[in-house]
Short mmCIF file of C-alpha atoms in Angstrom, two decimals:
data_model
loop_
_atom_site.label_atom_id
_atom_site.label_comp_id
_atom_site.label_asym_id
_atom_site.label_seq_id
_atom_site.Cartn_x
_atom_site.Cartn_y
_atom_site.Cartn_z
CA UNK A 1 26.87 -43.56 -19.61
CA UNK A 2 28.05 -39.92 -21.06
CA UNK A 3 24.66 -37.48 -21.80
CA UNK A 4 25.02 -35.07 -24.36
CA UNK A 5 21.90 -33.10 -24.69
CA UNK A 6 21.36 -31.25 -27.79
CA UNK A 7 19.17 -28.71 -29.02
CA UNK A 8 17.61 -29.26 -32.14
CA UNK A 9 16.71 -26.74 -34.43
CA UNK A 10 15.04 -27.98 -38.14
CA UNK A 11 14.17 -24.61 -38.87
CA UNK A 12 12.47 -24.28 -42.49
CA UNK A 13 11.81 -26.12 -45.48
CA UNK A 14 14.30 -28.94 -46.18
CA UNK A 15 15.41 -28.51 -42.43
CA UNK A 16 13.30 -30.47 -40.66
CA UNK A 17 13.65 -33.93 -42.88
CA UNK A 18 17.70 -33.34 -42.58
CA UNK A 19 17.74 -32.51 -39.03
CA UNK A 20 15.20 -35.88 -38.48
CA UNK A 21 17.06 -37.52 -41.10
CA UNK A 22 20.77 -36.77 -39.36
CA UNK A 23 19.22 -37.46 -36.00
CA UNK A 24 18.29 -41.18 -36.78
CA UNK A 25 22.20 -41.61 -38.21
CA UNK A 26 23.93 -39.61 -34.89
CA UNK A 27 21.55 -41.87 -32.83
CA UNK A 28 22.64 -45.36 -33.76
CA UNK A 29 26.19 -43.95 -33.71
CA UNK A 30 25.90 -43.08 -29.93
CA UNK A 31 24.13 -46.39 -29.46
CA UNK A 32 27.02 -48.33 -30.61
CA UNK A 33 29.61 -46.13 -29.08
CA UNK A 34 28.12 -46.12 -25.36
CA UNK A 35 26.79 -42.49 -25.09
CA UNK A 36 23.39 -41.26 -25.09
CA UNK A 37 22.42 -37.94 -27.07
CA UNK A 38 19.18 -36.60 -25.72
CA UNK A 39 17.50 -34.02 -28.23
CA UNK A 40 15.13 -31.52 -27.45
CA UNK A 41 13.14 -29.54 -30.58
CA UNK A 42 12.27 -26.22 -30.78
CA UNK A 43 9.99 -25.01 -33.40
CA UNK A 44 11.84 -21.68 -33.75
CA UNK A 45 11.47 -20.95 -37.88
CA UNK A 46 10.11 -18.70 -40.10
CA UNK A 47 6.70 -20.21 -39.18
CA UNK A 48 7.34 -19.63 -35.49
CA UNK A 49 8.25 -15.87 -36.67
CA UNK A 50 4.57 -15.70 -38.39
CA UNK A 51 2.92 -16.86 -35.15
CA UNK A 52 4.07 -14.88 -32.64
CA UNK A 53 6.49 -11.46 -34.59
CA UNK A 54 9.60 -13.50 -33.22
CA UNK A 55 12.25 -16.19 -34.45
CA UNK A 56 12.70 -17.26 -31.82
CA UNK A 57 11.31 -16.21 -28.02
CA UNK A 58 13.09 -13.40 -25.73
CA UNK A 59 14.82 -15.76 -23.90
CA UNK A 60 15.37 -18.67 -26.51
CA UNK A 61 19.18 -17.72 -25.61
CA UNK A 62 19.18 -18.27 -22.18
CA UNK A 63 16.99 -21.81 -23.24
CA UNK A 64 19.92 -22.78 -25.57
CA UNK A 65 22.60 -21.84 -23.08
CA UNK A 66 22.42 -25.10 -20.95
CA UNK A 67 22.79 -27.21 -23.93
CA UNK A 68 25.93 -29.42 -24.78
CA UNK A 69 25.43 -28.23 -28.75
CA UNK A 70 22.82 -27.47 -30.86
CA UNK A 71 21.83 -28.59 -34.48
CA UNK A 72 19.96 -26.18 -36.31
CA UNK A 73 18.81 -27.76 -39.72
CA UNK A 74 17.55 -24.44 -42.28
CA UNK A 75 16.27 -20.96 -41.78
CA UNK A 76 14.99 -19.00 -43.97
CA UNK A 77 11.64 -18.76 -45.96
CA UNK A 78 11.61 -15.33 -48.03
CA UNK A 79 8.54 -15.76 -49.82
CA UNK A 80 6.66 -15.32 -46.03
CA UNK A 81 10.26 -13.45 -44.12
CA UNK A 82 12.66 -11.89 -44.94
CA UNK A 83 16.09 -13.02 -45.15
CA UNK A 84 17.46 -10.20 -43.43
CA UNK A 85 14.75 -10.87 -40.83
CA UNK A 86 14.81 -14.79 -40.51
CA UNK A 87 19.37 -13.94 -40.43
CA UNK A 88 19.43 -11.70 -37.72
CA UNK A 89 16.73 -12.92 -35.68
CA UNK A 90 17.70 -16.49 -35.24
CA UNK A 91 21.40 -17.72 -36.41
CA UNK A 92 23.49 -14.31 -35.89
CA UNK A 93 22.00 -13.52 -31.85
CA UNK A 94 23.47 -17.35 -31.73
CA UNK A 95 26.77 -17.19 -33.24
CA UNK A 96 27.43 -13.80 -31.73
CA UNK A 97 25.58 -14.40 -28.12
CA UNK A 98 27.65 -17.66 -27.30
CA UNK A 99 31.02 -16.55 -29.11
CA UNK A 100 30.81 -18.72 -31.52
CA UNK A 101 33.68 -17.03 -33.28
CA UNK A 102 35.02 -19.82 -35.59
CA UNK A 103 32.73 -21.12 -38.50
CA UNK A 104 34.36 -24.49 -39.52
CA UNK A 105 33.89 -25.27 -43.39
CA UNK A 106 35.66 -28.76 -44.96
CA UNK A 107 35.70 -28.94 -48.30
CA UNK A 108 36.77 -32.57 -49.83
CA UNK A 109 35.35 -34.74 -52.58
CA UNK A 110 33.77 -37.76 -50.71
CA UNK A 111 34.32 -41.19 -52.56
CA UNK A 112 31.75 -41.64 -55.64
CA UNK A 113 30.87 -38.10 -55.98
CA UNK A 114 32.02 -35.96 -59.09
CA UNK A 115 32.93 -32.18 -58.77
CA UNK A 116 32.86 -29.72 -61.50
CA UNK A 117 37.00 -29.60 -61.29
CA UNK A 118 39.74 -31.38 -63.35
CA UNK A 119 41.18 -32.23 -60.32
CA UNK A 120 39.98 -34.63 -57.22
CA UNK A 121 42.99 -34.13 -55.24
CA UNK A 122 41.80 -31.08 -52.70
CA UNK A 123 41.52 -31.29 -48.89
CA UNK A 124 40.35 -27.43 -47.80
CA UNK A 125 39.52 -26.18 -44.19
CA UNK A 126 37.84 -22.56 -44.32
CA UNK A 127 38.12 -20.73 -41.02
CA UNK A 128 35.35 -17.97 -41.21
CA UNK A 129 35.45 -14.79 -38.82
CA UNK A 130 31.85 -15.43 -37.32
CA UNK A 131 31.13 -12.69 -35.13
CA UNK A 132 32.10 -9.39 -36.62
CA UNK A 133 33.20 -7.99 -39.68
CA UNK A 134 30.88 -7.27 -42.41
CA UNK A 135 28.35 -9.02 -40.28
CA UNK A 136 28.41 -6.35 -37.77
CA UNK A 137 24.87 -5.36 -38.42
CA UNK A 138 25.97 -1.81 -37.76
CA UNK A 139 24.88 1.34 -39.61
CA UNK A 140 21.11 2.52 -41.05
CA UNK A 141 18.72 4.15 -43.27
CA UNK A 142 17.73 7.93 -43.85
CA UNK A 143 15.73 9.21 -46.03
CA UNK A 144 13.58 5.67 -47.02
CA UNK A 145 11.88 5.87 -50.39
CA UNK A 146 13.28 9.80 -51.18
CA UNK A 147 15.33 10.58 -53.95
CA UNK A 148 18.05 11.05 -50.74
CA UNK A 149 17.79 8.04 -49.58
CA UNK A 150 21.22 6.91 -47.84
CA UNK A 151 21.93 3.67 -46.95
CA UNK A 152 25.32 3.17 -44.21
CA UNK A 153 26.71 -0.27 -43.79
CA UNK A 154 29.93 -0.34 -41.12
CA UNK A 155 32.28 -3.18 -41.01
CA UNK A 156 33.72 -3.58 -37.40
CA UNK A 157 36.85 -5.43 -37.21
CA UNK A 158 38.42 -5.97 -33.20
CA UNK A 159 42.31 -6.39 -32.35
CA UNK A 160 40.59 -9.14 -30.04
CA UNK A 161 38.30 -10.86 -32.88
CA UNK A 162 40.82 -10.51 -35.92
CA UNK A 163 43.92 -11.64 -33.38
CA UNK A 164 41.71 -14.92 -31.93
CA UNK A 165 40.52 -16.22 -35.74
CA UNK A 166 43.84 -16.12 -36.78
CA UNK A 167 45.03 -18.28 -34.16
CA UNK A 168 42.74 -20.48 -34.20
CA UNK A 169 43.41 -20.42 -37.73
CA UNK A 170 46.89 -21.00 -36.68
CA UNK A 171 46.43 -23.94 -34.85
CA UNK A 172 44.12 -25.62 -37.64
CA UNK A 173 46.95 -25.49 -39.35
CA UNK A 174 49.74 -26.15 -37.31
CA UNK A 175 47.73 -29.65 -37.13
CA UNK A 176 47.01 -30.87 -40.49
CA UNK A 177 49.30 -29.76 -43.44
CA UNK A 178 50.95 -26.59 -41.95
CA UNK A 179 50.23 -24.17 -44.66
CA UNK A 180 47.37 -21.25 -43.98
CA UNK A 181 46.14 -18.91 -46.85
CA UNK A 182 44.86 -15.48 -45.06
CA UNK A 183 41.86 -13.76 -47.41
CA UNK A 184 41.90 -10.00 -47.33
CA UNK A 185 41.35 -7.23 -50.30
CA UNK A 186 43.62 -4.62 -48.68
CA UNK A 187 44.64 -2.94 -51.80
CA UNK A 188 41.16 -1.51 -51.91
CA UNK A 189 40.16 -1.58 -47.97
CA UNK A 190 42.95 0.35 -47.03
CA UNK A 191 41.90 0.20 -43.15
CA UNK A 192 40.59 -3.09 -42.12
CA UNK A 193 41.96 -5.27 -44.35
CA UNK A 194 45.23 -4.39 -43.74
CA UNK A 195 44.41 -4.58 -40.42
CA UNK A 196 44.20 -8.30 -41.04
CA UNK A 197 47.34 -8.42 -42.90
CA UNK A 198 49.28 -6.72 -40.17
CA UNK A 199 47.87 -8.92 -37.48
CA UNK A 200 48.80 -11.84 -39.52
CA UNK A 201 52.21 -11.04 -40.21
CA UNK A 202 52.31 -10.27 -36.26
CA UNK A 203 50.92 -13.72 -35.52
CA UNK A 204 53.12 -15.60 -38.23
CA UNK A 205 56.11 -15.29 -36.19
CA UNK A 206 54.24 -17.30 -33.30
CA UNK A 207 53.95 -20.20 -35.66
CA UNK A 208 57.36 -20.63 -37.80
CA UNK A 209 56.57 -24.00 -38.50
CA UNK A 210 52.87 -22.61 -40.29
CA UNK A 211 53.72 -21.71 -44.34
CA UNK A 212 51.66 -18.02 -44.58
CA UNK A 213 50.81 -16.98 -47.79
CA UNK A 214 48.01 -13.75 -47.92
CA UNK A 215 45.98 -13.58 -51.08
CA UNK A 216 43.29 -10.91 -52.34
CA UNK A 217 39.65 -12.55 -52.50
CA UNK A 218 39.49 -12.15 -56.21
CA UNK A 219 42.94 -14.17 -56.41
CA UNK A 220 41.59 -17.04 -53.97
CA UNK A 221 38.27 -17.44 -55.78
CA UNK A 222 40.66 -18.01 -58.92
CA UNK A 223 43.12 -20.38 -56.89
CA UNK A 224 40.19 -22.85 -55.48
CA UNK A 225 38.98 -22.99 -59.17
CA UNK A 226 42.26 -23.43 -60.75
CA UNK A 227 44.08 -25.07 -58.00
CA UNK A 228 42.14 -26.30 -54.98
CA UNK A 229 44.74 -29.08 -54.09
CA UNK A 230 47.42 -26.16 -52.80
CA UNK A 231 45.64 -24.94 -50.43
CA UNK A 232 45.32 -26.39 -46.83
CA UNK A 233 43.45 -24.22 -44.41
CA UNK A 234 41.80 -20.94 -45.56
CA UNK A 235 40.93 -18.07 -42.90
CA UNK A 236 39.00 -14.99 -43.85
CA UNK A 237 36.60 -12.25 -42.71
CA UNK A 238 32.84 -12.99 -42.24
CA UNK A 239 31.77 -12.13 -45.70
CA UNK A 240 34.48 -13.43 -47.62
CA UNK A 241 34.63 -16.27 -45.83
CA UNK A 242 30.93 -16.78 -46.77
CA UNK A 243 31.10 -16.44 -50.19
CA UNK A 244 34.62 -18.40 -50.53
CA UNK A 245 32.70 -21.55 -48.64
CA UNK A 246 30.08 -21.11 -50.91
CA UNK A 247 32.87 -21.74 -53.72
CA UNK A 248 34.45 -24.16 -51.60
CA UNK A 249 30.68 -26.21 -51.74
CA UNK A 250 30.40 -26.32 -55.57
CA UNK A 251 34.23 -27.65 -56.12
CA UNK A 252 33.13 -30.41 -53.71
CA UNK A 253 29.95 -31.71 -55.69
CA UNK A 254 27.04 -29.00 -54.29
CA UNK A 255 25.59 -27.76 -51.27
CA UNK A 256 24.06 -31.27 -50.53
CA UNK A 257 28.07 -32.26 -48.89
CA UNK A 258 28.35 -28.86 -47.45
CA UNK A 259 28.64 -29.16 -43.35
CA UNK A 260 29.83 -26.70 -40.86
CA UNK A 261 30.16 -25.82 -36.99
CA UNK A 262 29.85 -22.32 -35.36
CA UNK A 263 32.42 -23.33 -32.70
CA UNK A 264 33.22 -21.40 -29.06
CA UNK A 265 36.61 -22.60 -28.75
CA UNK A 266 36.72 -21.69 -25.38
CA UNK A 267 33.65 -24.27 -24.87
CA UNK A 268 32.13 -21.63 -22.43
CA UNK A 269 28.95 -21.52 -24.43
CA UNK A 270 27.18 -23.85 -26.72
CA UNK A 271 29.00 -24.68 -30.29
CA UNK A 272 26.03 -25.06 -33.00
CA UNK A 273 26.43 -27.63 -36.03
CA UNK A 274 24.60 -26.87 -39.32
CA UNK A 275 24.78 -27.67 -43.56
CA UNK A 276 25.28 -24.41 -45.30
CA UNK A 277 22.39 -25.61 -48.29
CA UNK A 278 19.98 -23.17 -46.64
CA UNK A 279 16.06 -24.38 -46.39
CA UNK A 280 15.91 -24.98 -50.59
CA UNK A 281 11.72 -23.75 -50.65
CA UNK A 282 11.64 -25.09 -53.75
CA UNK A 283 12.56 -28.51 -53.15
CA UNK A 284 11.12 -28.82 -49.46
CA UNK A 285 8.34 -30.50 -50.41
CA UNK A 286 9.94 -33.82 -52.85
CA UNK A 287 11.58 -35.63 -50.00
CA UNK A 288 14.75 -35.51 -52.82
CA UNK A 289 16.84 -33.23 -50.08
CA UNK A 290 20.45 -34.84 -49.67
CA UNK A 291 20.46 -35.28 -45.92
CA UNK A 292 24.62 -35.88 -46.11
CA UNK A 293 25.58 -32.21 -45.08
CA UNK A 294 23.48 -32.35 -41.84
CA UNK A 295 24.72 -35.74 -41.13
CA UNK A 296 28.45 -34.41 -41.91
CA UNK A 297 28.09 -31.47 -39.83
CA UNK A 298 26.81 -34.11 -36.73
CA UNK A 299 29.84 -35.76 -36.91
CA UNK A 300 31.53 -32.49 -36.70
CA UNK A 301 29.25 -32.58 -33.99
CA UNK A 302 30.40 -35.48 -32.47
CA UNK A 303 33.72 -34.64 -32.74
CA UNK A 304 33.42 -31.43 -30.96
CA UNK A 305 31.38 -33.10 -27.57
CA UNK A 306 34.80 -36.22 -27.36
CA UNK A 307 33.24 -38.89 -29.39
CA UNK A 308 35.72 -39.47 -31.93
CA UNK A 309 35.30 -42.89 -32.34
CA UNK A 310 31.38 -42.41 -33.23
CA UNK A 311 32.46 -39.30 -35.19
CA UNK A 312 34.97 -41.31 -37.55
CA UNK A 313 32.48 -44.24 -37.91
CA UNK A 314 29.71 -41.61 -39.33
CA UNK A 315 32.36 -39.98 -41.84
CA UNK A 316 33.22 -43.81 -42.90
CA UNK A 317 29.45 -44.34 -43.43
CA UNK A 318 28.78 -41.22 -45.56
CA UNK A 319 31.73 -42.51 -47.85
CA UNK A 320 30.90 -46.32 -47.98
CA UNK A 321 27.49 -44.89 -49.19
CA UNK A 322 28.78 -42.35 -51.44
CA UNK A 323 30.86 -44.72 -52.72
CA UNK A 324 28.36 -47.12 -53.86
CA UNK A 325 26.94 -44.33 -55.41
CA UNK A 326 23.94 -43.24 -53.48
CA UNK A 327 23.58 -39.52 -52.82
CA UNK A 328 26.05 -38.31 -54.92
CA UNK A 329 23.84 -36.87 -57.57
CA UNK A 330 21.75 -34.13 -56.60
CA UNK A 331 17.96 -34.93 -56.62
CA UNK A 332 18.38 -38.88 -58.07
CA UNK A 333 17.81 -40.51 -54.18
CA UNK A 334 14.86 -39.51 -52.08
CA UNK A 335 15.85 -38.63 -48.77
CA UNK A 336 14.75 -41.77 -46.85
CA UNK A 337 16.43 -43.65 -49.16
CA UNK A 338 20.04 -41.79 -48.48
CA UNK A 339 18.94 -42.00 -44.70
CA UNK A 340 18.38 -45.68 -44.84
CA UNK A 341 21.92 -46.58 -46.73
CA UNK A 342 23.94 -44.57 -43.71
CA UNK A 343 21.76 -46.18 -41.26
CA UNK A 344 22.68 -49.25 -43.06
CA UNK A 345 26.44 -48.74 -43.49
CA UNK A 346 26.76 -47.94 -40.02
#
């Protein structure tokens, strides 16, 4: 029998019931598939950050590093850390130390629920830079609390980075509907944006069967409003890609279906699977948490380690439950109560 052994991660807040929550779902799945997933928790948090002036410990990444793939549920808890703490001491030293370059974002409405659109008819893949660009975390602060105060903020965008997004981009594409929208602003970022536009007209000649159409940010956030269903697969920097997924969540009902996966397509490193909802401190304690995005993102999960057929079945349970219309508004099911119906379906 296959092992996979996976890191888990709940992280704060809402984290921990959707990571326990998705873990009961991914484990019948493997048991009626013939693998075994063997999880091992680490407390690593907010909480953990409190306790000893860490996220996570000074070699948490060497811990992670013999792990088939890790599920990390929620970080973040600003009333105790802050964000820009919690960020860059836990999920960025992941994404960036195991080349997790490609953040994987579907966005689809699942049977039952309602979105905010006219339309239902939208199928959307964002591709998200996930290493560099505005994400960098280069530049500094002089002057702190003086009238002089500067604040410096560098966006670092690599041939090598840029080129291997775009591909995989490329190839997202190449495999579903063959049409990729690249996200830039290079009428005002007159350097690295166009940058990305002249790497992707480079690249577009690689894949003549792949429709290329590039679009400003501002236009795109119109487009997935206005019309979602002509779009196919999306690929932009690190911070447009963020906020456009963010976009890309409401149009598909809410942050409660939003999944993702940090992926190392070179599978060199461990590929980590999270929901984008964030740890929700105000909700953490109501058990009314839609555990659907964590599941979502373990059958992304699943997908990733070969177990398609486990993979599928999960996606066909989150829509034979949405579809009898249980978790589909947000806060009307408790938690155990969405678990038990995918449990159920599966």
């Amino acid at each position: 029998m296959t092992i996979h052994r996976i890191a888990l991660i709940p992280g704060d807040g809402i984290g921990k019931d959707m990571v326990s929550a998705a873990w009961s779902v991914l484990q019948k799945a493997a048991g009626t598939h013939g693998f075994s997933l063997e999880g091992t928790n680490f407390p690593w948090s907010c909480a953990f950050y409190k306790e000893t002036g860490a996220m996570m410990p000074a070699d948490g990444i060497e811990t992670l590093r013999s792990f088939d793939a890790i599920l990390l549920g929620a970080v973040g808890w600003p009333a105790d850390v802050a964000d820009s703490i919690s960020l860059h001491g836990l999920l960025l030293p992941i994404r960036k130390s195991f080349v997790q370059y490609a953040n994987i974002r579907p966005h689809r409405l699942l049977a039952g629920v309602e979105g905010p659109l006219k339309t239902t008819a939208f199928d959307i893949l964002c591709i998200r830079e996930n290493t560099e660009g505005e994400y960098s975390g280069t530049g500094g602060r002089i002057h702190q609390g003086t009238a002089d105060e500067v604040a410096v903020e560098t966006s670092i965008f690599t041939r090598k980075g840029v080129e291997r997004i775009l591909r995989f981009a490329f190839e997202q594409a190449r495999a579903r509907r063959k049409k990729l929208a690249s996200v830039t602003k290079s009428n005002a970022q007159k350097y690295s944006m166009v940058f990305w536009d002249d790497v992707t007209k480079q690249l577009s000649a690689e894949y003549p069967d792949v429709e290329v159409t590039s679009y400003h940010i501002d236009a795109m956030a119109a487009r997935m409003v206005m019309a979602p269903e002509t779009l196919d697969v999306v690929v932009a920097s690190n911070l447009f890609g963020d906020i456009l997924t963010d976009l890309g969540a409401a149009i598909q009902g809410g942050l409660g279906f939003a999944a993702s996966a940090n992926i190392n397509p070179e599978r060199n490193a461990p590929s980590m699977f999270e929901p984008v909802h964030g740890s929700a401190p105000d909700i953490a304690h109501l058990g009314i948490a839609n555990p659907i995005a964590t599941v979502w993102s373990g059958a992304m999960m699943l997908d990733h380690l070969g177990e398609k057929g486990a993979a599928a079945a999960v996606m066909k349970a989150i829509e034979a439950v949405t579809a009898s219309g249980i978790g589909t508004v947000p806060g009307k099911d408790k938690t155990d109560a969405i678990t038990a119906a995918l449990l159920a379906a599966l």
